[in-house]
Coordinates of C-alpha atoms and ligand atoms in Angstrom, one line a residue:
X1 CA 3.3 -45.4 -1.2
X2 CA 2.2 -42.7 1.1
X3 CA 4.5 -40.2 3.2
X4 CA 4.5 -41.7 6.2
X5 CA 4.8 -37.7 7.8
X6 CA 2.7 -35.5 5.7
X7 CA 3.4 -32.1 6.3
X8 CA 0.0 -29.7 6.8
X9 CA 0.8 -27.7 4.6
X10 CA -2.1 -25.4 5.7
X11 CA -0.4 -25.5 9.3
X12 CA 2.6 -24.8 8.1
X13 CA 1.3 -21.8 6.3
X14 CA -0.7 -19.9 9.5
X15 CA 2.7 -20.7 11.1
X16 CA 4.9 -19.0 8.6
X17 CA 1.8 -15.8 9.0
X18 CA 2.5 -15.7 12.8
X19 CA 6.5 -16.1 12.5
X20 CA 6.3 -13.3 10.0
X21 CA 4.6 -10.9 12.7
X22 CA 6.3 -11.7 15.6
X23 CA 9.5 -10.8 13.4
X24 CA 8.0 -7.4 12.5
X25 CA 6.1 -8.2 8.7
X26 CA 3.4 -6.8 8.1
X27 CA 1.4 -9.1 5.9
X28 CA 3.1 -12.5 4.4
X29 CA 0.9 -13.9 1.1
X30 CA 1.6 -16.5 -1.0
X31 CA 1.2 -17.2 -4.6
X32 CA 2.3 -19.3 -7.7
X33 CA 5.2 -18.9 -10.0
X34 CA 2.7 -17.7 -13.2
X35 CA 2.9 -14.2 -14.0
X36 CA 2.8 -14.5 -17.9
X37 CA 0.8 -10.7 -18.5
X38 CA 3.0 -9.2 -16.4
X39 CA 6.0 -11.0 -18.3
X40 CA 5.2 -9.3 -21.1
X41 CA 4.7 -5.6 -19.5
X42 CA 8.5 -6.4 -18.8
X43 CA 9.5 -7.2 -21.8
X44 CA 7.7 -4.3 -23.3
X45 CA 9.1 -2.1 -20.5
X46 CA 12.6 -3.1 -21.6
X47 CA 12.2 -3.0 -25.7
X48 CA 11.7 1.0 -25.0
X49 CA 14.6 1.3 -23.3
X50 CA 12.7 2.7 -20.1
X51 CA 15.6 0.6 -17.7
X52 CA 17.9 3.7 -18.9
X53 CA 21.7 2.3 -17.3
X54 CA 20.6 -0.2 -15.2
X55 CA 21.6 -2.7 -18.1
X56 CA 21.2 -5.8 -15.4
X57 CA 17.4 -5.2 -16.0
X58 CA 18.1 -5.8 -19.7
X59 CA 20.4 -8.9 -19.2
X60 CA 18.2 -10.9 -16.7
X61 CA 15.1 -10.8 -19.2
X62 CA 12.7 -13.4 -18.5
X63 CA 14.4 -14.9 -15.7
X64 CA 12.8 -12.2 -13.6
X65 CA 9.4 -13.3 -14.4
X66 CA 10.1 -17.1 -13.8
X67 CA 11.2 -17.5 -10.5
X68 CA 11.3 -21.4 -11.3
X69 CA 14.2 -20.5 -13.6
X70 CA 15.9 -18.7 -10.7
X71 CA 15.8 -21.4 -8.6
X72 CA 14.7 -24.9 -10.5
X73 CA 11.8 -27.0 -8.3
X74 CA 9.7 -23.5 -6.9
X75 CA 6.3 -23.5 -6.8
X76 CA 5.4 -20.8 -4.8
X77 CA 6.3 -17.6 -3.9
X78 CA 6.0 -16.3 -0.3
X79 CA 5.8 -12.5 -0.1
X80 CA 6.1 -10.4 3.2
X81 CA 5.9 -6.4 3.6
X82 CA 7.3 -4.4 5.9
X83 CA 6.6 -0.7 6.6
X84 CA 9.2 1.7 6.5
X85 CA 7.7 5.4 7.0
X86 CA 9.7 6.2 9.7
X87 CA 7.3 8.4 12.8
X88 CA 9.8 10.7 13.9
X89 CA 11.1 12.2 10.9
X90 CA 10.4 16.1 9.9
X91 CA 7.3 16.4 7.8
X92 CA 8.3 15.8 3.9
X93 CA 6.7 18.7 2.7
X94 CA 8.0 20.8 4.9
X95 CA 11.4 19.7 3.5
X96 CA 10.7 19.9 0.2
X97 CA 9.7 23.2 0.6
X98 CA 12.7 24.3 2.2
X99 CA 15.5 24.8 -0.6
X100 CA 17.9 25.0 1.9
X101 CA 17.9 21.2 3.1
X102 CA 17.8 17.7 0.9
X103 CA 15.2 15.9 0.6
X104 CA 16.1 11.8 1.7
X105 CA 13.5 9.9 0.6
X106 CA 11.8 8.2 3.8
X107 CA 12.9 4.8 2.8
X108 CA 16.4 5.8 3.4
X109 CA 16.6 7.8 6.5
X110 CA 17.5 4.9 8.5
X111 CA 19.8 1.8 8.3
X112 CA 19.7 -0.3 5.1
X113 CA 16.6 -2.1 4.7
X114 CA 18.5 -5.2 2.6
X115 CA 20.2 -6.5 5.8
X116 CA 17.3 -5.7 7.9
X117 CA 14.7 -7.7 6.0
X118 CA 16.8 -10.6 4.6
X119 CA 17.8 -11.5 8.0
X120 CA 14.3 -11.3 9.0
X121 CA 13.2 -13.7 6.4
X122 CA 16.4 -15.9 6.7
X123 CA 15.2 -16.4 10.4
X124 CA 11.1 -17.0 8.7
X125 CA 12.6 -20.0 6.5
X126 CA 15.0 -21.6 9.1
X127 CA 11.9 -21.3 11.7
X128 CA 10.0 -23.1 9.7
X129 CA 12.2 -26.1 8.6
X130 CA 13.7 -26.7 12.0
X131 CA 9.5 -27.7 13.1
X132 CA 8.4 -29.5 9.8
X133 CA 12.0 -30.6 8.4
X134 CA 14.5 -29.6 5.6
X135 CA 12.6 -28.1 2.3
X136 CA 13.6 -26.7 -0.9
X137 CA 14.1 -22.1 -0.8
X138 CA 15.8 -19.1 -1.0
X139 CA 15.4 -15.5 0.5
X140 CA 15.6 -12.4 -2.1
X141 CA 14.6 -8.9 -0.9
X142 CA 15.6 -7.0 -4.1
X143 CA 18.7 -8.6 -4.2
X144 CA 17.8 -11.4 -6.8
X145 CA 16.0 -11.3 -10.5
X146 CA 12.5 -11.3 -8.9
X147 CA 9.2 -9.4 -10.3
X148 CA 8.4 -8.8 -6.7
X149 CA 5.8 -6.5 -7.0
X150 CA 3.6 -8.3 -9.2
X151 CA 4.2 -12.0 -7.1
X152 CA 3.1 -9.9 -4.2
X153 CA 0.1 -8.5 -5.6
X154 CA -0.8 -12.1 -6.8
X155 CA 0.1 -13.0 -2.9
X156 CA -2.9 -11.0 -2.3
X157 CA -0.2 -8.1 -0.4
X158 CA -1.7 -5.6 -2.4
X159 CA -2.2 -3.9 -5.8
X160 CA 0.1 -2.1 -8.5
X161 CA -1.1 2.0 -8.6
X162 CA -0.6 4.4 -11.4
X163 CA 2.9 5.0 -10.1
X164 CA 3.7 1.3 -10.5
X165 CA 4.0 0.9 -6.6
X166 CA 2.4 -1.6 -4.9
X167 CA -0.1 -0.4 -2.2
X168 CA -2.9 -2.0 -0.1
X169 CA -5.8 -0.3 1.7
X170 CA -5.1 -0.7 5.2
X171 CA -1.5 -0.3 4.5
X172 CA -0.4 3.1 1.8
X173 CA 2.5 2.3 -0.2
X174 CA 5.2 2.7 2.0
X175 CA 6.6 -0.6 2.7
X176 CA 9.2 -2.9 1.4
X177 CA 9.1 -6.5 -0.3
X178 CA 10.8 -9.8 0.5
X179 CA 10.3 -12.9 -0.8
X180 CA 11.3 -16.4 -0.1
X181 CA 11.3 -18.3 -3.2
X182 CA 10.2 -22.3 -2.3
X183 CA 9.6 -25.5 -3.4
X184 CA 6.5 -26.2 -0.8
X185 CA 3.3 -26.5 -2.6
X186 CA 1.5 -24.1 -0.2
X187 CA -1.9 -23.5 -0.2
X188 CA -2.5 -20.3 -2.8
X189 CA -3.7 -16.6 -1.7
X190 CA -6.2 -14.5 -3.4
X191 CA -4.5 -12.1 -5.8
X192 CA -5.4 -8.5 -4.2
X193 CA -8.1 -6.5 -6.5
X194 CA -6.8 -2.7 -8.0
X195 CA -8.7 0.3 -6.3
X196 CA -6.7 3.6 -7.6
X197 CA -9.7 4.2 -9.5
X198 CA -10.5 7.4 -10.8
X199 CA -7.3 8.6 -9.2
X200 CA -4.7 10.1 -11.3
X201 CA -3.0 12.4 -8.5
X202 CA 0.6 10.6 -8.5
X203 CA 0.7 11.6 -12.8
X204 CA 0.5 15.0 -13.1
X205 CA 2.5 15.4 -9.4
X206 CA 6.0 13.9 -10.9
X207 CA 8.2 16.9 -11.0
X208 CA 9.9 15.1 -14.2
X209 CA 6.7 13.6 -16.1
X210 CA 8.5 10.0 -15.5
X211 CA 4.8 8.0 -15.7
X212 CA 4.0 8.5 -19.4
X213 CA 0.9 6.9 -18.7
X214 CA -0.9 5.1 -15.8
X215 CA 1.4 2.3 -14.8
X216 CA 4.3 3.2 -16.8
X217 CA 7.1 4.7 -15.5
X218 CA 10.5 5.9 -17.6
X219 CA 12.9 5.1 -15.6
X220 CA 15.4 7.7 -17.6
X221 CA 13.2 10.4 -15.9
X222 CA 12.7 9.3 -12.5
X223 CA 14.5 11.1 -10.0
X224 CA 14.6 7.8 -8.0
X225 CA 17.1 6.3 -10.7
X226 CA 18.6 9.7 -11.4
X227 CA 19.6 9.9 -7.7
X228 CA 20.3 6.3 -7.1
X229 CA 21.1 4.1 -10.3
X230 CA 22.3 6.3 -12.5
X231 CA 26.0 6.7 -12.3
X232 CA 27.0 9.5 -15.0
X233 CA 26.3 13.2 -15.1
X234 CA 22.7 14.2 -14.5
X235 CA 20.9 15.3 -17.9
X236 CA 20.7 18.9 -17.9
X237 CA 17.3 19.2 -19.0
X238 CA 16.1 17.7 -15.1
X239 CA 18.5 19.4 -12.9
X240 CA 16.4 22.2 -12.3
X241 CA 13.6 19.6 -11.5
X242 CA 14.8 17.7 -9.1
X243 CA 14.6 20.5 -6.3
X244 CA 16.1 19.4 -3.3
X245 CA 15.7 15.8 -3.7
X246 CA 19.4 14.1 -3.0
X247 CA 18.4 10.8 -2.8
X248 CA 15.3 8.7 -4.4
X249 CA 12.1 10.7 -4.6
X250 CA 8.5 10.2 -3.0
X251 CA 6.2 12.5 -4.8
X252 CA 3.7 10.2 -6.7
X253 CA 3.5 8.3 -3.2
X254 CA 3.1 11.8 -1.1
X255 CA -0.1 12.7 -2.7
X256 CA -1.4 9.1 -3.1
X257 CA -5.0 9.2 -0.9
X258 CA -4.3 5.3 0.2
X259 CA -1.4 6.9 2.3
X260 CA -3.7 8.3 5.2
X261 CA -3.9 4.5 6.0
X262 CA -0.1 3.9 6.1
X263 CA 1.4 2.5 9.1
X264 CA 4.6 3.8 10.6
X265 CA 8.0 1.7 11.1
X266 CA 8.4 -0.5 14.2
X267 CA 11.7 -1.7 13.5
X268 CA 14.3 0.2 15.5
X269 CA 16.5 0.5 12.7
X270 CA 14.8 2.6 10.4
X271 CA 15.0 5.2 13.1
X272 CA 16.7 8.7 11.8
X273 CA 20.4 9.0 11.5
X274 CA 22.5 11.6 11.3
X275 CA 20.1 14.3 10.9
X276 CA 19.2 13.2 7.6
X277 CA 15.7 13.5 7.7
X278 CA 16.5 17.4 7.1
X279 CA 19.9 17.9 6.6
X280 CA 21.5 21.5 5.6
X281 CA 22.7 21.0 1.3
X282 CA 25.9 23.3 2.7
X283 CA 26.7 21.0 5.6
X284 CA 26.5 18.0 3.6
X285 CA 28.5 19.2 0.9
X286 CA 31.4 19.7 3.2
X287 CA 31.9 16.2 4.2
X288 CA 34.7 14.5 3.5
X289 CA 35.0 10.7 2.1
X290 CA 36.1 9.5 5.0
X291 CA 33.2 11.3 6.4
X292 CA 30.7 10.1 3.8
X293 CA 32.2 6.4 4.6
X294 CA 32.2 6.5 8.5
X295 CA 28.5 8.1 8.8
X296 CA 26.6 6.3 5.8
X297 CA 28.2 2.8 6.1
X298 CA 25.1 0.3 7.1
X299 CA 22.8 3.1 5.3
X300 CA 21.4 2.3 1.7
X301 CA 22.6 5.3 0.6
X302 CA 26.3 3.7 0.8
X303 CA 25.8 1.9 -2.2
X304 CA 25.9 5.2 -4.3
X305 CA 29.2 6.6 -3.3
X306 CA 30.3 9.9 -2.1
X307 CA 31.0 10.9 -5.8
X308 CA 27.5 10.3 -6.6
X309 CA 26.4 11.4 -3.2
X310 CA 28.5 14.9 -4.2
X311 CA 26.8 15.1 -7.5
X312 CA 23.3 14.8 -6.2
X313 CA 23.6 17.2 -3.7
X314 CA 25.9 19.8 -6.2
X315 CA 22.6 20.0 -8.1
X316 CA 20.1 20.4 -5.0
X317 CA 22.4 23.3 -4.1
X318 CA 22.1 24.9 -7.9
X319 CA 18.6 24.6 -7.1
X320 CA 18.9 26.5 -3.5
X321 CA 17.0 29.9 -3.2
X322 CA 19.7 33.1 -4.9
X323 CA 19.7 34.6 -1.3
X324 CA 21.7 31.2 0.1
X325 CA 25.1 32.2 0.5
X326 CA 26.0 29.1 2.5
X327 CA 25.0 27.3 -1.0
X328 CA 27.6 29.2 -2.7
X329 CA 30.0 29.2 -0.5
X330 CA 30.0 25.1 -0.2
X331 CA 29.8 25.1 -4.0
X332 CA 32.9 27.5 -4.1
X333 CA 34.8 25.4 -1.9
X334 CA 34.9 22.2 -3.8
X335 CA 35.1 24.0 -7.5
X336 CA 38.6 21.9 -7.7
X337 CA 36.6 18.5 -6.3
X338 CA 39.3 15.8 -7.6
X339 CA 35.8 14.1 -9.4
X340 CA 35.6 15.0 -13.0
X341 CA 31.8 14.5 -12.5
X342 CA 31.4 16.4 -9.3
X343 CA 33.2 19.1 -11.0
X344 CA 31.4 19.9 -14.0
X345 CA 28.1 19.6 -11.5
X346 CA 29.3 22.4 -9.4
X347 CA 30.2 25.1 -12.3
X348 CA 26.1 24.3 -13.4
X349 CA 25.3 24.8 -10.2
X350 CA 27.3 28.0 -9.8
X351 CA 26.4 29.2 -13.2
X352 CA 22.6 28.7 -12.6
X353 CA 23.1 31.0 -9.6
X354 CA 25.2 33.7 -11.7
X355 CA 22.2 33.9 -13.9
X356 CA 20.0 34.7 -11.6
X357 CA 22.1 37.1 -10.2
X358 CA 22.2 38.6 -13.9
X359 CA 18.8 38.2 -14.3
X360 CA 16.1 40.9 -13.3
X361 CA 16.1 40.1 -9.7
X362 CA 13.8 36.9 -10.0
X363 CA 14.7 33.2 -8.9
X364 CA 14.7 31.1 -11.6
X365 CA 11.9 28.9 -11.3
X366 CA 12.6 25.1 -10.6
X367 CA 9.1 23.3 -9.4
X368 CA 8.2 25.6 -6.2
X369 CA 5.5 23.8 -4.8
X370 CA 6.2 21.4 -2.2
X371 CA 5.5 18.4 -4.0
X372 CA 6.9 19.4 -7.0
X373 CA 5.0 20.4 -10.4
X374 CA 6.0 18.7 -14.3
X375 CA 8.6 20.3 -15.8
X376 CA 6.9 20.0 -19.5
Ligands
LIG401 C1 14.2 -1.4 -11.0 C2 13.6 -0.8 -9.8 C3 13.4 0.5 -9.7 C4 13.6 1.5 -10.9 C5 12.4 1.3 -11.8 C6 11.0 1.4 -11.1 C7 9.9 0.6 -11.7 N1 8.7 1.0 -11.7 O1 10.1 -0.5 -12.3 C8 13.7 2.9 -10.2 C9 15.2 3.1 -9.9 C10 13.1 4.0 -10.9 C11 13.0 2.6 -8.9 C12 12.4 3.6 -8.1 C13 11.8 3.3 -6.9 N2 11.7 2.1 -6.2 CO1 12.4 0.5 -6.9 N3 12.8 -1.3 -7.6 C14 13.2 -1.7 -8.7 C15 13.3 -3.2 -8.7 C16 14.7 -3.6 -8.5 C17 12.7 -3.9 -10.0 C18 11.4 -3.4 -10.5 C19 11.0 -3.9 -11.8 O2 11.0 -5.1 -12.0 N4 10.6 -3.1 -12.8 C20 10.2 -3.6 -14.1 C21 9.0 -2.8 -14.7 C22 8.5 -3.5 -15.9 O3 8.0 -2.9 -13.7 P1 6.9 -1.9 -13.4 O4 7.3 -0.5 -14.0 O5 6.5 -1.9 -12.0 O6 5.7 -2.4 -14.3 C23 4.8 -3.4 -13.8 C24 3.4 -2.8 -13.8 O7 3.3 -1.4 -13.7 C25 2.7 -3.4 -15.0 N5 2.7 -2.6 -16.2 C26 3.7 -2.1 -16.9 N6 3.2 -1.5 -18.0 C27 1.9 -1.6 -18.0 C28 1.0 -1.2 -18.9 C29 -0.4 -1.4 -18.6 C30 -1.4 -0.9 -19.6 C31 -0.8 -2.1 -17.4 C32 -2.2 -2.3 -17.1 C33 0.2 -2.6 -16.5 C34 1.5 -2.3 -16.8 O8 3.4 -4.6 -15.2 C35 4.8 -4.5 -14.8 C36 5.2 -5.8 -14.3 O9 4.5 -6.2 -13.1 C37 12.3 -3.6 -7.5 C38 12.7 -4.8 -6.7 C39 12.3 -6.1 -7.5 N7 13.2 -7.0 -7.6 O10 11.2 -6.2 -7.9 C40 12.4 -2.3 -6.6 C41 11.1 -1.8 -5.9 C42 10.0 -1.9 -6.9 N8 11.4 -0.4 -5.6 C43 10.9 0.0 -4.5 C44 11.0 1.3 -4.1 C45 10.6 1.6 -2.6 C46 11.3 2.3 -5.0 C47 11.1 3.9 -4.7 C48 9.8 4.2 -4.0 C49 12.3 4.4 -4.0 C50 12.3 5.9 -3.8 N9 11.5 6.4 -2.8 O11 13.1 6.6 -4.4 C51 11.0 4.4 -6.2 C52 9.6 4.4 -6.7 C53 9.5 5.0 -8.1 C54 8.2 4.5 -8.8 N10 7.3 5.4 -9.1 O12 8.1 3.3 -9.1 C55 10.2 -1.1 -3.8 C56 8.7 -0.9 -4.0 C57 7.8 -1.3 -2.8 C58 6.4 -1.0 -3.1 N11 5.6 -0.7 -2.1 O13 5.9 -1.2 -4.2 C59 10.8 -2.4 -4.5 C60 9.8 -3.6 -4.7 C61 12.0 -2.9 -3.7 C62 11.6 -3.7 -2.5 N12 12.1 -4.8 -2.3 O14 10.9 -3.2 -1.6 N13 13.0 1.2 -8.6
LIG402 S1 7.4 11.3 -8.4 FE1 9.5 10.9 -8.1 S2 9.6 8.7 -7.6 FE2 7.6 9.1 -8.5 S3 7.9 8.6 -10.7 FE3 8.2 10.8 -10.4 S4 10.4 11.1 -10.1 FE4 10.0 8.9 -9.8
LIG403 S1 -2.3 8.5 -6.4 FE1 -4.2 7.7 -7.2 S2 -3.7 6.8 -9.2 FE2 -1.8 7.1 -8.1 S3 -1.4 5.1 -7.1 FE3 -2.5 6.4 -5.6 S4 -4.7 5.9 -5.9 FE4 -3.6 5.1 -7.7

């Protein structure tokens, strides 16, 4: 018997495209539920251990790489992006230069991209069924087992670099993904080709040497889980390394040549908050919890915690310049922090600036150069 109201599915999939623009997406691609090489990278990628603490990367396994386990009946996967670099903020290198300030990564600087993005796609989905009728889906943005850079590259969104970002050519690497995982057999886009190339300029510009090779990235090492997803003391061995970065870390993007075609944000709510786009280390260090709580609540950086938050920000100010007496100060002031953890971080910090003082005259050297230079 045939469906008496056949939906066009091709209809319905230049609608979903226009939808996805008019609610501030970038590019919307869609593509099946197959990703059996990448499957393997992942379960590679996990049998070295390169997850570090995030131990939910471990326990999820395959079901990342089958989105039709995740949800039983999908077929496809719609991807969207959404550009995040955020126009007004102070230039990065500039910050990163200045050992006085943290360094936010630009994803962060506004309010929390989860919320922004799920509602967007939320709104994409429910569009859609209210003109052709109830259908099978769910919207993830991060928040759900989902290999969403390699469904997106297969959605023809873009490619996977070095860095093991995904990036397009008329779009950098500074953007977010969503998905929305559905049962609608759309019609297929074409996976996007690679062009890094040559290029090797995001490898050697790690300040931690976290991509062991091209398209392999230690997550242990990344200042981005350091920072972020890893909720114990900071090894030792990076402190110096991770400069003044206080939260997540955008060197290998920074120098990436596809970034002079990067678009800048056009939602309203990535716009700069609270200074943080160059924030003084010694100001920061002297908020309170309630402080950190009342100013960073809707931010992504929330989800870390002021103890974390502290921590990150006790090593940035170990890593301020020896003539910073602001830094020591603010580090002085919370030597008996009630945080085991913060603690033990601010007698490095203080420590790392006694040795200098000890020392011949010279700052010890932690990667000097803007964008940071390996460690090893
Ligand atoms: C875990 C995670 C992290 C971890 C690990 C990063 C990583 N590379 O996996 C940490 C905490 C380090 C991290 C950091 C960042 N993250 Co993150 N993260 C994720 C998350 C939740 C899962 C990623 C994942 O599945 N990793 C598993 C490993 C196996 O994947 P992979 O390293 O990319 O490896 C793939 C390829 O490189 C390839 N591959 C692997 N080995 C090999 C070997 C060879 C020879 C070849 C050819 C290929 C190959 O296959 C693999 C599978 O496709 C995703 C959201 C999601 N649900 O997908 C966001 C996500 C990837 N992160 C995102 C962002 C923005 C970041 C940061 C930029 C944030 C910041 N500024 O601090 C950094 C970037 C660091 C970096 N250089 O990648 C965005 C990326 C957007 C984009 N344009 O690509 C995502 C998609 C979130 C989102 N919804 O927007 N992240
Ligand atoms: S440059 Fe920063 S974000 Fe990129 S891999 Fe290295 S530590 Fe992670
Ligand atoms: S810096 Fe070069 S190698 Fe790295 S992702 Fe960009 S183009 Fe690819």
């Amino acid at each position: 018997m045939t469906d008496p109201h056949p939906i066009d599915l091709y209809a319905a999939k230049l609608e979903l495209a226009a939808r996805a623009r008019a609610l501030g997406f970038t590019k919307l691609g869609v593509a099946s539920v197959d990703i059996p090489e990448d499957e393997q990278h992942l379960l590679r990628w996990l049998d070295e251990g390169f997850h570090g603490e995030m131990d939910y990367m471990r326990r999820h396994g395959t079901l990342r790489s089958r989105p039709a386990d995740l949800v039983p009946g999908t077929v496809r996967v719609v991807s969207v992006r959404m550009d995040y670099w955020p126009s007004s903020a102070r230039d990065a290198e500039e910050v990163l230069g200045d050992r006085s300030l943290g360094y936010v990564s630009r994803y962060a600087l506004g309010r929390d991209y989860h919320k922004i993005m799920r509602r967007a796609l939320a709104q994409l989905a429910e569009g859609l069924a209210a003109r052709i009728g109830p259908f099978g889906y769910r919207v993830c943005v991060d928040s759900a087992p989902v290999l969403e850079k390699a469904l997106a590259r297969n959605g023809g969104l873009g490619w996977i670099g070095k860095h093991t970002n995904l990036l397009a050519r008329d779009a950098g690497s500074w953007f977010f993904l969503g998905e929305i995982l559905t049962d609608l057999p759309l019609p297929l886009d074409t996976p996007a080709t690679a062009h890094c190339g040559s290029c090797q300029a995001c490898i050697p510009a790690c300040p931690t040497g976290a991509i062991v090779a091209p398209y392999r990235l230690d997550a242990r090492r990344c200042i981005s889980y350091l920072t972020i997803e890893h909720h114990s003391a900071i090894p030792v061995e990076l402190r110096p390394a991770l400069g003044n970065r206080i939260y997540g870390c955008d060197d290998c993007q920074l120098v990436c040549p596809w970034n002079k075609f990067a678009r800048t944000a056009t939602h309203p709510d990535f716009k700069v908050r609270y200074g943080l786009d160059a924030p003084r280390l010694a100001a920061l260090f002297r908020w309170t919890a309630a402080e950190f709580d009342a100013r960073m609540r809707g931010s992504a950086i929330y989800r870390i915690g002021y103890e974390r938050w502290s921590r990150n920000i006790a090593v940035a100010l170990g890593n301020a310049p020896a003539s910073d007496s602001e830094a020591l100060s603010a580090l002085h002031a919370r030597r008996e922090d009630a945080s085991a953890l913060v603690r033990e971080h601010v007698e490095w910090a203080l420590e790392r600036h006694r040795v200098r003082e000890t020392s011949t005259g010279q700052a010890i050297s932690g990667p000097e150069t803007p964008t940071g230079e390996p460690i090893s």
